Amino acid sequence: MWRRRLNLIHWPLGTKLIALFLFAILFPSLIGLIPTANQRISSLRQQNEMRLDVLGPYVVARTEEVFTSLRSKIEQAVSNQAYYTELTDYIVRAKTRMDVPERNRLELLVQTRLTTYLLKYPSLSRIRLVDAQNVVLVEAGKTDKGIEVVFLPPPADFTPADGLIDREEITDWTTVSDIYLDTSQNPALDIIYAFPPSAYTQDIATVLGYAIFTQNLAVSAANDPLPNLYQAFQNLPKGEVDSHIVLLNASGQVISPTSKLDWLADLSQVEGYQHAQNGKGDVSIYYSALLNTDVLAYSEKVDFPAGPSITFLVESSLSEIDEIAISDIMFTNLPLTGLGLLMGLGAAILAVIYIVRPMRRLTEAMQQFTGGQKAVPLPMVHRRDEIGVLNNTFGTMAKQLSSAIGELETRVDERTRNLETFLEIGRVLTSLRDTDELLDEVVEIIHERFEAIYHVQIFLIDYRTNFARLRASTGDVGQQLLQRGHQLEVGSQSVIGSVTASGYAVVALDTSNNPIHKRNEFLPDTRAEMALPLRIGSQIIGALDLQSKLPDAFSDEDVELFQGMADQVTTAIENARLFAESTVRLQEIERLNRALTQTAWGEVEQRHHSTGLAATAGNESTPEGNWSALQLEAMRTEQIVEHVEGELVTFAIPVILRDQVLGAVEWQVPVSRYTKNARQTALELTTSLALTADNIRLFEQSRRTAQREALVNRISSKLTGLTDVDQILQTAVQELGLALHSPQTLIQLAGPGDDVPKNQTELSGKP
C-alpha cells in the first residue's frame, strides 16, 4: 500500500499539478540553497568546536573549584578550636572507660556540634565520626522526624569514603570521594576530614580518626554555604546549540543526572570515554548513547588532587547544529521562497479550477456509470479543448450504453425467467413417474410462465394408427379436446402433422396467411403457432405445441429454448416408460422368487415330513411338530406377537424369507429381561436363521445336482466306448436301474412314422 502511495502515477491530478508547480519554483531555489547551507553548516560546526574547546576546560576548572571550595569550607568548619578539641577528645575517649556524667557531657557536646553542622549546611545529609580503624563512633543524620544522633551505631552502608579509609588512600587532610547513590537513591559524595593527634602534627599517617561529611547533590538551597557540583553546571554560558554535560567515574559509569540514561549506566565503550582515557582532552565526533545521534564533543579525564577521577563529556548534537544552519538559511531566504510559493500555489489553483475540477466531474460520472447508474448527470460543455471533447464524447457514449444496457437487461431477465422455468420443468420431470401426470404438469408450467403463450398441448404418436393423439392440454378448451380424443394424422397438412413427419420444429409466425396452419374451431384466437418434435434419437414420438394470440410471437432463441424443454419431456416420457416396464419386471421377478422359494421349501418339508422341521430348548418346551397359538398368530400377521403371564413373557417372531413365511420362533423370558434390545436381538437372530436355513437348502440342492451330474457322467463314460446298439441299450438299462434303484427298467426306440417301436429292450435291474 505504501509503495503505491509513493508512486507518482497513482497521485490525484490536482496533487500532481500542485507538486509540479511547486517543484518548478522550489527546485531552482533549492539548487542555490544547497551550497549556502553546506557553508553555513560547516561554519556553525567550527564555531561549536571552538566553543567546546573553551567550554570543556571551563567545566573541568569549575569542577575543581567546587571540590576545592568543599574541602576548604569543611576544613574551616572543623578547624574551629573549640569544636576541634571537643571532637578529638570524644574520638580518643569514646572507646575508653568513663564515668557516666563525663560520657554524657562529651556526647552532649558532640551531638550539639554535629547538629550545628547539619543545620548550617542544608545539603549535608549525614555526618559520621570514625576512629583510625574506620569504626563508626557516632552518626548524625537527617530523618523525617528531624536530626537523629546515634552513638556507637551498628555497622551501616559502605560508601566510597569507607573504601578510601580502609585502603589507606587518604593523602590529604581533606579528601573528596567518588559520587555514589546513598540509601535514599540520591546522588551524593563524601568529604573526609582527617584528625591529626595535635594541631601542629603534619604527618597524615598519624591520625586520631575521621569526620565523614555526606553531601546530597539532589539538594540545592540558596542559603547553603557548601557549593553543589550539579548546580554549578546549570549556570554555564549558553550558546546557539545546547551542550550536554556527562560525568563518568573511573569505570565509565554515569554519575551525573540525565533524563535519558539511568544512573551508573555503562558508557565505557563509547568513543568519547575511550578517547579521554588516552589522554586526549580535545574535540571529536562520535555516536552518543545519551543523545542517540552523532555528536561534536569535548572529552577529558581528570584525576583531581584529594578527589575522585572523573571523565568529562561535553556533547553537542550534530543534527541540531545542521537544523539550526538550515533554519538560518531558510529564514534568510524566506521572502524569496514565500513569493515563489505564492506564485506556485496561484498557478496550481488555476490549474485545479480549469483542469482538475472538469476532470473530477468526468471521473465521478464515469464511476457512477460503472457503478450501475444509468442516468449520469453530465451536461454538455462548449469547450473545444481535449477536456471538452472528452466530456461530450463520454456523455454521448453513456446515453448509447444506457440504451444498450437496458435492452440487454431485458433480455437477461427474460433468459433468467426462461432458465428458471427450464429448471422447474426439470425438477418436475425428475420427480414424476406417471406419464399423464407428468405431461399435465409440464403444459401448465409453460402456460403460467410465458405470457405470450395462451395455449399449450402435447401430442404422442400412436404407431398402430399413425395418428398423433392429444395427451395433455391447458384450460377448459384443452379438456374438451381431450374428451373428444383430438388427433392429427402424421404428415397431414397441419403444424403437428408436419413436425411429427419431418422431426424438425415448425413455426407459423402468422397463421392468417400460413398454409401449413390448420385452424382449430376451439382455438380461434391463435395468431402464431410453434410445434417442436419429441424425439428419442431418430425416432419421433410426438410434439410439443405452443400457440399465441400475437403474430411473430416466436423467435429463433425461443425455438432453441423450447426445443430443450421438448427434449427434456421426451427423456422424461422414455424414463417413465422404462420405469413402468422395470416395475412390472421387478414385480414378476419377486413373484417368481416367492413361488420358487415356496416350491423349494415345500420340497424340503416333504423330504423331512417324517422327522419334521422343528427344534425346542428349555424346561417347558412345546412338543416338536405342534404350532403354538402365538406362532400361528405371528405367521398369520407376519408381526411379533407377545403374551404376558405372571413374571414371564412369551413372544413369537415369524421366519420370513423373500416375503414367504417359513415358520416362527417362540421365546419365553422373564419380564425384567424383555426389553427393546432383547426384541431387536431376537428379530436379528430370526432373520439370520432364515438366511442360514436357505443357504443350507441351497447347499443341499447343489450337492444333489452335483450327484446327478456325476451319475450322468459315469454312465456316459461307460456308453462312450461301445459301438453295438444292443450292447449300448443293455448297458444303459442296467446302469439306470442301479442308479434309480428300480426293479424294472424299459427302453424303447422307434423310427419316424412307425406306429409300433421296432426295437424294444427290457431289463429288470436289481439295485
Tab-separated table of N, CA and C in Angstrom, residues 416-489:
chain	number	residue	atom	x	y	z
A	416	THR	N	-33.257	-15.308	-17.824
A	416	THR	CA	-33.266	-15.831	-16.455
A	416	THR	C	-34.595	-16.500	-16.145
A	417	ARG	N	-35.708	-15.835	-16.555
A	417	ARG	CA	-37.024	-16.420	-16.326
A	417	ARG	C	-37.177	-17.728	-17.090
A	418	ASN	N	-36.677	-17.751	-18.327
A	418	ASN	CA	-36.756	-18.981	-19.113
A	418	ASN	C	-35.935	-20.095	-18.482
A	419	LEU	N	-34.749	-19.705	-17.972
A	419	LEU	CA	-33.896	-20.710	-17.339
A	419	LEU	C	-34.551	-21.262	-16.077
A	420	GLU	N	-35.179	-20.381	-15.294
A	420	GLU	CA	-35.868	-20.848	-14.098
A	420	GLU	C	-36.989	-21.813	-14.463
A	421	THR	N	-37.742	-21.458	-15.530
A	421	THR	CA	-38.796	-22.360	-15.994
A	421	THR	C	-38.204	-23.689	-16.447
A	422	PHE	N	-37.101	-23.613	-17.171
A	422	PHE	CA	-36.416	-24.816	-17.641
A	422	PHE	C	-36.026	-25.706	-16.458
A	423	LEU	N	-35.475	-25.093	-15.420
A	423	LEU	CA	-35.056	-25.852	-14.239
A	423	LEU	C	-36.265	-26.422	-13.495
A	424	GLU	N	-37.343	-25.617	-13.413
A	424	GLU	CA	-38.534	-26.103	-12.712
A	424	GLU	C	-39.133	-27.300	-13.446
A	425	ILE	N	-39.184	-27.206	-14.766
A	425	ILE	CA	-39.684	-28.343	-15.538
A	425	ILE	C	-38.789	-29.561	-15.308
A	426	GLY	N	-37.474	-29.308	-15.233
A	426	GLY	CA	-36.553	-30.411	-14.972
A	426	GLY	C	-36.822	-31.069	-13.630
A	427	ARG	N	-37.103	-30.253	-12.600
A	427	ARG	CA	-37.403	-30.816	-11.281
A	427	ARG	C	-38.703	-31.632	-11.325
A	428	VAL	N	-39.704	-31.109	-12.040
A	428	VAL	CA	-40.972	-31.844	-12.149
A	428	VAL	C	-40.759	-33.170	-12.875
A	429	LEU	N	-40.009	-33.127	-13.953
A	429	LEU	CA	-39.795	-34.330	-14.746
A	429	LEU	C	-39.052	-35.404	-13.970
A	430	THR	N	-38.148	-34.991	-13.107
A	430	THR	CA	-37.383	-35.967	-12.327
A	430	THR	C	-38.160	-36.494	-11.138
A	431	SER	N	-39.229	-35.808	-10.741
A	431	SER	CA	-39.975	-36.225	-9.553
A	431	SER	C	-41.205	-37.059	-9.887
A	432	LEU	N	-41.658	-37.032	-11.160
A	432	LEU	CA	-42.875	-37.751	-11.534
A	432	LEU	C	-42.528	-38.976	-12.375
A	433	ARG	N	-43.315	-40.046	-12.164
A	433	ARG	CA	-43.112	-41.283	-12.930
A	433	ARG	C	-44.331	-41.641	-13.782
A	434	ASP	N	-45.457	-41.039	-13.476
A	434	ASP	CA	-46.652	-41.288	-14.271
A	434	ASP	C	-46.658	-40.361	-15.487
A	435	THR	N	-46.823	-40.941	-16.693
A	435	THR	CA	-46.700	-40.163	-17.937
A	435	THR	C	-47.783	-39.094	-18.043
A	436	ASP	N	-49.023	-39.440	-17.776
A	436	ASP	CA	-50.110	-38.469	-17.906
A	436	ASP	C	-49.945	-37.323	-16.919
A	437	GLU	N	-49.640	-37.637	-15.685
A	437	GLU	CA	-49.437	-36.582	-14.682
A	437	GLU	C	-48.259	-35.703	-15.059
A	438	LEU	N	-47.202	-36.309	-15.575
A	438	LEU	CA	-46.008	-35.563	-15.988
A	438	LEU	C	-46.343	-34.574	-17.098
A	439	LEU	N	-47.066	-35.027	-18.130
A	439	LEU	CA	-47.390	-34.154	-19.259
A	439	LEU	C	-48.314	-33.018	-18.830
A	440	ASP	N	-49.291	-33.300	-17.970
A	440	ASP	CA	-50.195	-32.250	-17.489
A	440	ASP	C	-49.429	-31.174	-16.726
A	441	GLU	N	-48.492	-31.587	-15.917
A	441	GLU	CA	-47.729	-30.618	-15.120
A	441	GLU	C	-46.860	-29.744	-16.011
A	442	VAL	N	-46.249	-30.316	-17.053
A	442	VAL	CA	-45.365	-29.556	-17.946
A	442	VAL	C	-46.144	-28.480	-18.698
A	443	VAL	N	-47.303	-28.840	-19.286
A	443	VAL	CA	-48.047	-27.846	-20.069
A	443	VAL	C	-48.563	-26.723	-19.174
A	444	GLU	N	-48.921	-27.025	-17.927
A	444	GLU	CA	-49.394	-25.983	-17.025
A	444	GLU	C	-48.274	-25.020	-16.660
A	445	ILE	N	-47.068	-25.528	-16.410
A	445	ILE	CA	-45.932	-24.651	-16.072
A	445	ILE	C	-45.612	-23.721	-17.226
A	446	ILE	N	-45.557	-24.263	-18.451
A	446	ILE	CA	-45.247	-23.416	-19.614
A	446	ILE	C	-46.337	-22.368	-19.795
A	447	HIS	N	-47.580	-22.734	-19.621
A	447	HIS	CA	-48.694	-21.802	-19.788
A	447	HIS	C	-48.641	-20.682	-18.754
A	448	GLU	N	-48.249	-20.993	-17.516
A	448	GLU	CA	-48.212	-19.980	-16.460
A	448	GLU	C	-47.012	-19.052	-16.598
A	449	ARG	N	-45.891	-19.572	-17.046
A	449	ARG	CA	-44.659	-18.785	-17.041
A	449	ARG	C	-44.483	-17.889	-18.263
A	450	PHE	N	-45.110	-18.183	-19.369
A	450	PHE	CA	-44.883	-17.406	-20.587
A	450	PHE	C	-46.192	-16.699	-20.962
A	451	GLU	N	-46.170	-15.370	-20.794
A	451	GLU	CA	-47.383	-14.586	-21.026
A	451	GLU	C	-47.824	-14.607	-22.484
A	452	ALA	N	-46.866	-14.681	-23.399
A	452	ALA	CA	-47.210	-14.639	-24.825
A	452	ALA	C	-47.877	-15.921	-25.292
A	453	ILE	N	-47.787	-16.989	-24.502
A	453	ILE	CA	-48.364	-18.279	-24.901
A	453	ILE	C	-49.681	-18.460	-24.152
A	454	TYR	N	-50.757	-18.634	-24.903
A	454	TYR	CA	-52.048	-18.745	-24.225
A	454	TYR	C	-52.589	-20.175	-24.247
A	455	HIS	N	-51.950	-21.054	-25.045
A	455	HIS	CA	-52.400	-22.445	-25.052
A	455	HIS	C	-51.199	-23.356	-25.332
A	456	VAL	N	-51.105	-24.448	-24.536
A	456	VAL	CA	-50.002	-25.407	-24.664
A	456	VAL	C	-50.609	-26.799	-24.701
A	457	GLN	N	-50.078	-27.672	-25.599
A	457	GLN	CA	-50.566	-29.044	-25.657
A	457	GLN	C	-49.442	-29.960	-26.137
A	458	ILE	N	-49.598	-31.251	-25.804
A	458	ILE	CA	-48.599	-32.260	-26.170
A	458	ILE	C	-49.318	-33.408	-26.862
A	459	PHE	N	-48.764	-33.819	-28.027
A	459	PHE	CA	-49.281	-34.944	-28.805
A	459	PHE	C	-48.277	-36.094	-28.732
A	460	LEU	N	-48.760	-37.333	-28.663
A	460	LEU	CA	-47.926	-38.532	-28.745
A	460	LEU	C	-48.440	-39.383	-29.895
A	461	ILE	N	-47.509	-39.962	-30.652
A	461	ILE	CA	-47.859	-40.732	-31.850
A	461	ILE	C	-48.323	-42.129	-31.456
A	462	ASP	N	-49.425	-42.543	-32.019
A	462	ASP	CA	-49.906	-43.914	-31.897
A	462	ASP	C	-49.488	-44.629	-33.186
A	463	TYR	N	-48.488	-45.484	-33.119
A	463	TYR	CA	-47.911	-46.097	-34.316
A	463	TYR	C	-48.842	-47.129	-34.939
A	464	ARG	N	-49.831	-47.565	-34.180
A	464	ARG	CA	-50.774	-48.523	-34.774
A	464	ARG	C	-51.682	-47.826	-35.780
A	465	THR	N	-52.060	-46.560	-35.476
A	465	THR	CA	-52.966	-45.826	-36.365
A	465	THR	C	-52.257	-44.744	-37.159
A	466	ASN	N	-50.973	-44.449	-36.815
A	466	ASN	CA	-50.180	-43.392	-37.466
A	466	ASN	C	-50.816	-42.021	-37.252
A	467	PHE	N	-51.446	-41.830	-36.082
A	467	PHE	CA	-52.012	-40.541	-35.705
A	467	PHE	C	-51.287	-40.017	-34.464
A	468	ALA	N	-51.152	-38.682	-34.417
A	468	ALA	CA	-50.621	-38.026	-33.221
A	468	ALA	C	-51.804	-37.656	-32.344
A	469	ARG	N	-51.945	-38.338	-31.204
A	469	ARG	CA	-53.089	-38.141	-30.329
A	469	ARG	C	-52.756	-37.104	-29.260
A	470	LEU	N	-53.723	-36.271	-28.934
A	470	LEU	CA	-53.553	-35.263	-27.890
A	470	LEU	C	-53.548	-35.962	-26.530
A	471	ARG	N	-52.471	-35.717	-25.715
A	471	ARG	CA	-52.353	-36.366	-24.410
A	471	ARG	C	-52.401	-35.379	-23.255
A	472	ALA	N	-52.069	-34.101	-23.500
A	472	ALA	CA	-52.118	-33.089	-22.440
A	472	ALA	C	-52.422	-31.745	-23.081
A	473	SER	N	-53.325	-30.936	-22.438
A	473	SER	CA	-53.711	-29.643	-22.985
A	473	SER	C	-54.185	-28.756	-21.841
A	474	THR	N	-54.038	-27.419	-21.988
A	474	THR	CA	-54.327	-26.489	-20.905
A	474	THR	C	-55.740	-25.915	-21.047
A	475	GLY	N	-56.297	-25.534	-19.886
A	475	GLY	CA	-57.565	-24.822	-19.861
A	475	GLY	C	-58.761	-25.710	-20.149
A	476	ASP	N	-59.930	-25.071	-20.154
A	476	ASP	CA	-61.187	-25.776	-20.438
A	476	ASP	C	-61.213	-26.286	-21.867
A	477	VAL	N	-60.633	-25.485	-22.772
A	477	VAL	CA	-60.575	-25.920	-24.174
A	477	VAL	C	-59.769	-27.202	-24.285
A	478	GLY	N	-58.713	-27.267	-23.552
A	478	GLY	CA	-57.887	-28.470	-23.574
A	478	GLY	C	-58.652	-29.683	-23.097
A	479	GLN	N	-59.463	-29.525	-22.030
A	479	GLN	CA	-60.242	-30.655	-21.533
A	479	GLN	C	-61.272	-31.112	-22.574
A	480	GLN	N	-61.868	-30.169	-23.274
A	480	GLN	CA	-62.830	-30.529	-24.312
A	480	GLN	C	-62.147	-31.300	-25.445
A	481	LEU	N	-60.971	-30.841	-25.850
A	481	LEU	CA	-60.237	-31.526	-26.911
A	481	LEU	C	-59.842	-32.932	-26.477
A	482	LEU	N	-59.442	-33.073	-25.197
A	482	LEU	CA	-59.070	-34.401	-24.694
A	482	LEU	C	-60.279	-35.331	-24.670
A	483	GLN	N	-61.411	-34.792	-24.259
A	483	GLN	CA	-62.613	-35.624	-24.209
A	483	GLN	C	-63.042	-36.071	-25.609
A	484	ARG	N	-62.821	-35.233	-26.599
A	484	ARG	CA	-63.188	-35.585	-27.975
A	484	ARG	C	-62.177	-36.544	-28.608
A	485	GLY	N	-61.021	-36.741	-27.908
A	485	GLY	CA	-59.991	-37.601	-28.490
A	485	GLY	C	-59.341	-36.954	-29.685
A	486	HIS	N	-59.009	-35.668	-29.576
A	486	HIS	CA	-58.449	-34.903	-30.686
A	486	HIS	C	-57.150	-35.548	-31.158
A	487	GLN	N	-56.987	-35.688	-32.467
A	487	GLN	CA	-55.792	-36.286	-33.040
A	487	GLN	C	-55.594	-35.765	-34.457
A	488	LEU	N	-54.342	-35.804	-34.929
A	488	LEU	CA	-53.974	-35.345	-36.267
A	488	LEU	C	-53.077	-36.401	-36.892
A	489	GLU	N	-53.291	-36.646	-38.159
A	489	GLU	CA	-52.510	-37.682	-38.842
A	489	GLU	C	-51.082	-37.194	-39.067
